[in-house]
Amino acid sequence: MSYKRLIPHCRDTQQLLSQAQDSNLSLLTRARVRVHLWTCTACTRFSQQLVFIRRAMQQLGKD
């Protein structure tokens, strides 16, 4: 298996980040996503946006 197959593409990473909001990812999958985030500014921003949206929704639920 080549190293390129270990690092998911942006589309796959974004899907995995979304899935991680609702369920736990395996250790290997979390590591693959983390490596991708180290190298991709766009997906890092996407991840930060997901966190922001989740926190905003939690705050709305408290009101």
PDB file of N, CA and C in Angstrom:
ATOM      1  N   MET A   1       0.851  -1.173   0.000  1.00  0.00           N
ATOM      2  CA  MET A   1       0.000   0.000   0.000  1.00  0.00           C
ATOM      3  C   MET A   1       0.899   1.239   0.000  1.00  0.00           C
ATOM      4  N   SER A   2       0.645   2.145  -0.904  1.00  0.00           N
ATOM      5  CA  SER A   2       1.457   3.361  -0.970  1.00  0.00           C
ATOM      6  C   SER A   2       0.993   4.364   0.076  1.00  0.00           C
ATOM      7  N   TYR A   3       1.889   5.288   0.387  1.00  0.00           N
ATOM      8  CA  TYR A   3       1.544   6.287   1.401  1.00  0.00           C
ATOM      9  C   TYR A   3       0.382   7.158   0.958  1.00  0.00           C
ATOM     10  N   LYS A   4       0.201   7.354  -0.345  1.00  0.00           N
ATOM     11  CA  LYS A   4      -0.903   8.187  -0.832  1.00  0.00           C
ATOM     12  C   LYS A   4      -2.258   7.582  -0.481  1.00  0.00           C
ATOM     13  N   ARG A   5      -2.337   6.278  -0.409  1.00  0.00           N
ATOM     14  CA  ARG A   5      -3.604   5.638  -0.045  1.00  0.00           C
ATOM     15  C   ARG A   5      -3.886   5.786   1.439  1.00  0.00           C
ATOM     16  N   LEU A   6      -2.852   6.050   2.219  1.00  0.00           N
ATOM     17  CA  LEU A   6      -3.047   6.222   3.658  1.00  0.00           C
ATOM     18  C   LEU A   6      -3.628   7.591   3.988  1.00  0.00           C
ATOM     19  N   ILE A   7      -3.360   8.571   3.143  1.00  0.00           N
ATOM     20  CA  ILE A   7      -3.858   9.932   3.380  1.00  0.00           C
ATOM     21  C   ILE A   7      -5.083  10.147   2.504  1.00  0.00           C
ATOM     22  N   PRO A   8      -6.240  10.381   3.099  1.00  0.00           N
ATOM     23  CA  PRO A   8      -7.460  10.549   2.306  1.00  0.00           C
ATOM     24  C   PRO A   8      -7.461  11.870   1.541  1.00  0.00           C
ATOM     25  N   HIS A   9      -8.213  11.911   0.470  1.00  0.00           N
ATOM     26  CA  HIS A   9      -8.403  13.132  -0.305  1.00  0.00           C
ATOM     27  C   HIS A   9      -9.308  14.086   0.475  1.00  0.00           C
ATOM     28  N   CYS A  10      -9.386  15.332   0.020  1.00  0.00           N
ATOM     29  CA  CYS A  10     -10.194  16.343   0.710  1.00  0.00           C
ATOM     30  C   CYS A  10     -11.652  15.905   0.850  1.00  0.00           C
ATOM     31  N   ARG A  11     -12.241  15.419  -0.209  1.00  0.00           N
ATOM     32  CA  ARG A  11     -13.652  15.017  -0.166  1.00  0.00           C
ATOM     33  C   ARG A  11     -13.868  13.936   0.900  1.00  0.00           C
ATOM     34  N   ASP A  12     -12.969  12.960   0.929  1.00  0.00           N
ATOM     35  CA  ASP A  12     -13.072  11.891   1.927  1.00  0.00           C
ATOM     36  C   ASP A  12     -12.854  12.425   3.341  1.00  0.00           C
ATOM     37  N   THR A  13     -11.891  13.322   3.483  1.00  0.00           N
ATOM     38  CA  THR A  13     -11.591  13.902   4.788  1.00  0.00           C
ATOM     39  C   THR A  13     -12.781  14.684   5.315  1.00  0.00           C
ATOM     40  N   GLN A  14     -13.389  15.485   4.464  1.00  0.00           N
ATOM     41  CA  GLN A  14     -14.542  16.274   4.895  1.00  0.00           C
ATOM     42  C   GLN A  14     -15.706  15.386   5.296  1.00  0.00           C
ATOM     43  N   GLN A  15     -15.897  14.306   4.569  1.00  0.00           N
ATOM     44  CA  GLN A  15     -16.954  13.357   4.935  1.00  0.00           C
ATOM     45  C   GLN A  15     -16.647  12.709   6.284  1.00  0.00           C
ATOM     46  N   LEU A  16     -15.401  12.333   6.492  1.00  0.00           N
ATOM     47  CA  LEU A  16     -15.017  11.717   7.766  1.00  0.00           C
ATOM     48  C   LEU A  16     -15.150  12.703   8.919  1.00  0.00           C
ATOM     49  N   LEU A  17     -14.798  13.967   8.688  1.00  0.00           N
ATOM     50  CA  LEU A  17     -14.956  14.984   9.732  1.00  0.00           C
ATOM     51  C   LEU A  17     -16.424  15.140  10.106  1.00  0.00           C
ATOM     52  N   SER A  18     -17.288  15.100   9.116  1.00  0.00           N
ATOM     53  CA  SER A  18     -18.727  15.188   9.390  1.00  0.00           C
ATOM     54  C   SER A  18     -19.209  13.966  10.176  1.00  0.00           C
ATOM     55  N   GLN A  19     -18.750  12.793   9.784  1.00  0.00           N
ATOM     56  CA  GLN A  19     -19.124  11.567  10.491  1.00  0.00           C
ATOM     57  C   GLN A  19     -18.640  11.596  11.932  1.00  0.00           C
ATOM     58  N   ALA A  20     -17.479  12.174  12.146  1.00  0.00           N
ATOM     59  CA  ALA A  20     -16.900  12.221  13.490  1.00  0.00           C
ATOM     60  C   ALA A  20     -17.735  13.081  14.434  1.00  0.00           C
ATOM     61  N   GLN A  21     -18.575  13.946  13.903  1.00  0.00           N
ATOM     62  CA  GLN A  21     -19.450  14.761  14.742  1.00  0.00           C
ATOM     63  C   GLN A  21     -20.502  13.898  15.439  1.00  0.00           C
ATOM     64  N   ASP A  22     -20.863  12.776  14.806  1.00  0.00           N
ATOM     65  CA  ASP A  22     -21.943  11.939  15.321  1.00  0.00           C
ATOM     66  C   ASP A  22     -21.494  10.594  15.874  1.00  0.00           C
ATOM     67  N   SER A  23     -20.294  10.150  15.496  1.00  0.00           N
ATOM     68  CA  SER A  23     -19.819   8.853  15.974  1.00  0.00           C
ATOM     69  C   SER A  23     -18.293   8.867  16.033  1.00  0.00           C
ATOM     70  N   ASN A  24     -17.751   7.900  16.748  1.00  0.00           N
ATOM     71  CA  ASN A  24     -16.299   7.796  16.886  1.00  0.00           C
ATOM     72  C   ASN A  24     -15.700   7.132  15.659  1.00  0.00           C
ATOM     73  N   LEU A  25     -14.600   7.683  15.198  1.00  0.00           N
ATOM     74  CA  LEU A  25     -13.860   7.073  14.104  1.00  0.00           C
ATOM     75  C   LEU A  25     -12.819   6.124  14.689  1.00  0.00           C
ATOM     76  N   SER A  26     -12.420   5.156  13.906  1.00  0.00           N
ATOM     77  CA  SER A  26     -11.389   4.229  14.373  1.00  0.00           C
ATOM     78  C   SER A  26     -10.075   4.988  14.564  1.00  0.00           C
ATOM     79  N   LEU A  27      -9.189   4.406  15.324  1.00  0.00           N
ATOM     80  CA  LEU A  27      -7.888   5.021  15.585  1.00  0.00           C
ATOM     81  C   LEU A  27      -7.139   5.285  14.277  1.00  0.00           C
ATOM     82  N   LEU A  28      -7.125   4.321  13.375  1.00  0.00           N
ATOM     83  CA  LEU A  28      -6.436   4.482  12.093  1.00  0.00           C
ATOM     84  C   LEU A  28      -7.069   5.604  11.271  1.00  0.00           C
ATOM     85  N   THR A  29      -8.385   5.661  11.232  1.00  0.00           N
ATOM     86  CA  THR A  29      -9.065   6.701  10.469  1.00  0.00           C
ATOM     87  C   THR A  29      -8.787   8.073  11.057  1.00  0.00           C
ATOM     88  N   ARG A  30      -8.822   8.187  12.387  1.00  0.00           N
ATOM     89  CA  ARG A  30      -8.504   9.472  13.025  1.00  0.00           C
ATOM     90  C   ARG A  30      -7.087   9.909  12.686  1.00  0.00           C
ATOM     91  N   ALA A  31      -6.158   8.968  12.672  1.00  0.00           N
ATOM     92  CA  ALA A  31      -4.765   9.285  12.335  1.00  0.00           C
ATOM     93  C   ALA A  31      -4.655   9.739  10.885  1.00  0.00           C
ATOM     94  N   ARG A  32      -5.359   9.069   9.985  1.00  0.00           N
ATOM     95  CA  ARG A  32      -5.330   9.458   8.566  1.00  0.00           C
ATOM     96  C   ARG A  32      -5.886  10.862   8.390  1.00  0.00           C
ATOM     97  N   VAL A  33      -6.967  11.165   9.061  1.00  0.00           N
ATOM     98  CA  VAL A  33      -7.564  12.505   8.966  1.00  0.00           C
ATOM     99  C   VAL A  33      -6.599  13.539   9.534  1.00  0.00           C
ATOM    100  N   ARG A  34      -6.004  13.240  10.650  1.00  0.00           N
ATOM    101  CA  ARG A  34      -5.073  14.188  11.282  1.00  0.00           C
ATOM    102  C   ARG A  34      -3.891  14.503  10.364  1.00  0.00           C
ATOM    103  N   VAL A  35      -3.344  13.484   9.715  1.00  0.00           N
ATOM    104  CA  VAL A  35      -2.236  13.708   8.785  1.00  0.00           C
ATOM    105  C   VAL A  35      -2.693  14.603   7.636  1.00  0.00           C
ATOM    106  N   HIS A  36      -3.881  14.352   7.121  1.00  0.00           N
ATOM    107  CA  HIS A  36      -4.402  15.197   6.039  1.00  0.00           C
ATOM    108  C   HIS A  36      -4.554  16.639   6.518  1.00  0.00           C
ATOM    109  N   LEU A  37      -5.072  16.820   7.720  1.00  0.00           N
ATOM    110  CA  LEU A  37      -5.272  18.178   8.236  1.00  0.00           C
ATOM    111  C   LEU A  37      -3.950  18.917   8.413  1.00  0.00           C
ATOM    112  N   TRP A  38      -2.876  18.206   8.708  1.00  0.00           N
ATOM    113  CA  TRP A  38      -1.560  18.834   8.831  1.00  0.00           C
ATOM    114  C   TRP A  38      -1.119  19.454   7.511  1.00  0.00           C
ATOM    115  N   THR A  39      -1.615  18.889   6.408  1.00  0.00           N
ATOM    116  CA  THR A  39      -1.132  19.323   5.095  1.00  0.00           C
ATOM    117  C   THR A  39      -2.147  20.136   4.299  1.00  0.00           C
ATOM    118  N   CYS A  40      -3.357  20.286   4.792  1.00  0.00           N
ATOM    119  CA  CYS A  40      -4.418  20.911   3.990  1.00  0.00           C
ATOM    120  C   CYS A  40      -5.123  22.014   4.780  1.00  0.00           C
ATOM    121  N   THR A  41      -4.891  23.236   4.366  1.00  0.00           N
ATOM    122  CA  THR A  41      -5.503  24.389   5.029  1.00  0.00           C
ATOM    123  C   THR A  41      -7.014  24.405   4.841  1.00  0.00           C
ATOM    124  N   ALA A  42      -7.479  24.044   3.658  1.00  0.00           N
ATOM    125  CA  ALA A  42      -8.923  24.074   3.384  1.00  0.00           C
ATOM    126  C   ALA A  42      -9.684  23.119   4.299  1.00  0.00           C
ATOM    127  N   CYS A  43      -9.185  21.925   4.470  1.00  0.00           N
ATOM    128  CA  CYS A  43      -9.868  20.961   5.334  1.00  0.00           C
ATOM    129  C   CYS A  43      -9.743  21.340   6.809  1.00  0.00           C
ATOM    130  N   THR A  44      -8.640  21.962   7.174  1.00  0.00           N
ATOM    131  CA  THR A  44      -8.490  22.454   8.542  1.00  0.00           C
ATOM    132  C   THR A  44      -9.561  23.510   8.821  1.00  0.00           C
ATOM    133  N   ARG A  45      -9.771  24.402   7.872  1.00  0.00           N
ATOM    134  CA  ARG A  45     -10.826  25.422   8.031  1.00  0.00           C
ATOM    135  C   ARG A  45     -12.200  24.776   8.089  1.00  0.00           C
ATOM    136  N   PHE A  46     -12.432  23.768   7.249  1.00  0.00           N
ATOM    137  CA  PHE A  46     -13.701  23.051   7.268  1.00  0.00           C
ATOM    138  C   PHE A  46     -13.933  22.439   8.645  1.00  0.00           C
ATOM    139  N   SER A  47     -12.904  21.846   9.214  1.00  0.00           N
ATOM    140  CA  SER A  47     -13.001  21.252  10.545  1.00  0.00           C
ATOM    141  C   SER A  47     -13.341  22.309  11.594  1.00  0.00           C
ATOM    142  N   GLN A  48     -12.689  23.450  11.505  1.00  0.00           N
ATOM    143  CA  GLN A  48     -12.962  24.541  12.447  1.00  0.00           C
ATOM    144  C   GLN A  48     -14.390  25.051  12.296  1.00  0.00           C
ATOM    145  N   GLN A  49     -14.879  25.099  11.073  1.00  0.00           N
ATOM    146  CA  GLN A  49     -16.260  25.533  10.845  1.00  0.00           C
ATOM    147  C   GLN A  49     -17.255  24.547  11.444  1.00  0.00           C
ATOM    148  N   LEU A  50     -16.970  23.258  11.324  1.00  0.00           N
ATOM    149  CA  LEU A  50     -17.847  22.257  11.929  1.00  0.00           C
ATOM    150  C   LEU A  50     -17.911  22.428  13.438  1.00  0.00           C
ATOM    151  N   VAL A  51     -16.771  22.675  14.063  1.00  0.00           N
ATOM    152  CA  VAL A  51     -16.723  22.892  15.513  1.00  0.00           C
ATOM    153  C   VAL A  51     -17.528  24.135  15.877  1.00  0.00           C
ATOM    154  N   PHE A  52     -17.359  25.209  15.117  1.00  0.00           N
ATOM    155  CA  PHE A  52     -18.093  26.448  15.376  1.00  0.00           C
ATOM    156  C   PHE A  52     -19.603  26.230  15.276  1.00  0.00           C
ATOM    157  N   ILE A  53     -20.028  25.551  14.220  1.00  0.00           N
ATOM    158  CA  ILE A  53     -21.459  25.297  14.016  1.00  0.00           C
ATOM    159  C   ILE A  53     -22.011  24.429  15.146  1.00  0.00           C
ATOM    160  N   ARG A  54     -21.276  23.402  15.533  1.00  0.00           N
ATOM    161  CA  ARG A  54     -21.734  22.518  16.612  1.00  0.00           C
ATOM    162  C   ARG A  54     -21.903  23.296  17.917  1.00  0.00           C
ATOM    163  N   ARG A  55     -20.922  24.141  18.235  1.00  0.00           N
ATOM    164  CA  ARG A  55     -21.009  24.944  19.465  1.00  0.00           C
ATOM    165  C   ARG A  55     -22.166  25.930  19.399  1.00  0.00           C
ATOM    166  N   ALA A  56     -22.369  26.541  18.248  1.00  0.00           N
ATOM    167  CA  ALA A  56     -23.479  27.481  18.088  1.00  0.00           C
ATOM    168  C   ALA A  56     -24.817  26.767  18.277  1.00  0.00           C
ATOM    169  N   MET A  57     -24.941  25.575  17.734  1.00  0.00           N
ATOM    170  CA  MET A  57     -26.183  24.823  17.874  1.00  0.00           C
ATOM    171  C   MET A  57     -26.402  24.418  19.339  1.00  0.00           C
ATOM    172  N   GLN A  58     -25.328  24.087  20.037  1.00  0.00           N
ATOM    173  CA  GLN A  58     -25.454  23.740  21.459  1.00  0.00           C
ATOM    174  C   GLN A  58     -25.905  24.956  22.255  1.00  0.00           C
ATOM    175  N   GLN A  59     -25.406  26.124  21.927  1.00  0.00           N
ATOM    176  CA  GLN A  59     -25.810  27.339  22.612  1.00  0.00           C
ATOM    177  C   GLN A  59     -27.277  27.667  22.355  1.00  0.00           C
ATOM    178  N   LEU A  60     -27.728  27.440  21.136  1.00  0.00           N
ATOM    179  CA  LEU A  60     -29.144  27.659  20.809  1.00  0.00           C
ATOM    180  C   LEU A  60     -30.031  26.724  21.621  1.00  0.00           C
ATOM    181  N   GLY A  61     -29.560  25.521  21.845  1.00  0.00           N
ATOM    182  CA  GLY A  61     -30.321  24.536  22.610  1.00  0.00           C
ATOM    183  C   GLY A  61     -30.447  24.914  24.074  1.00  0.00           C
ATOM    184  N   LYS A  62     -29.539  25.739  24.570  1.00  0.00           N
ATOM    185  CA  LYS A  62     -29.573  26.148  25.972  1.00  0.00           C
ATOM    186  C   LYS A  62     -30.543  27.288  26.212  1.00  0.00           C
ATOM    187  N   ASP A  63     -30.869  28.018  25.177  1.00  0.00           N
ATOM    188  CA  ASP A  63     -31.767  29.177  25.327  1.00  0.00           C
ATOM    189  C   ASP A  63     -33.217  28.782  25.434  1.00  0.00           C
TER     190      ASP A  63
END
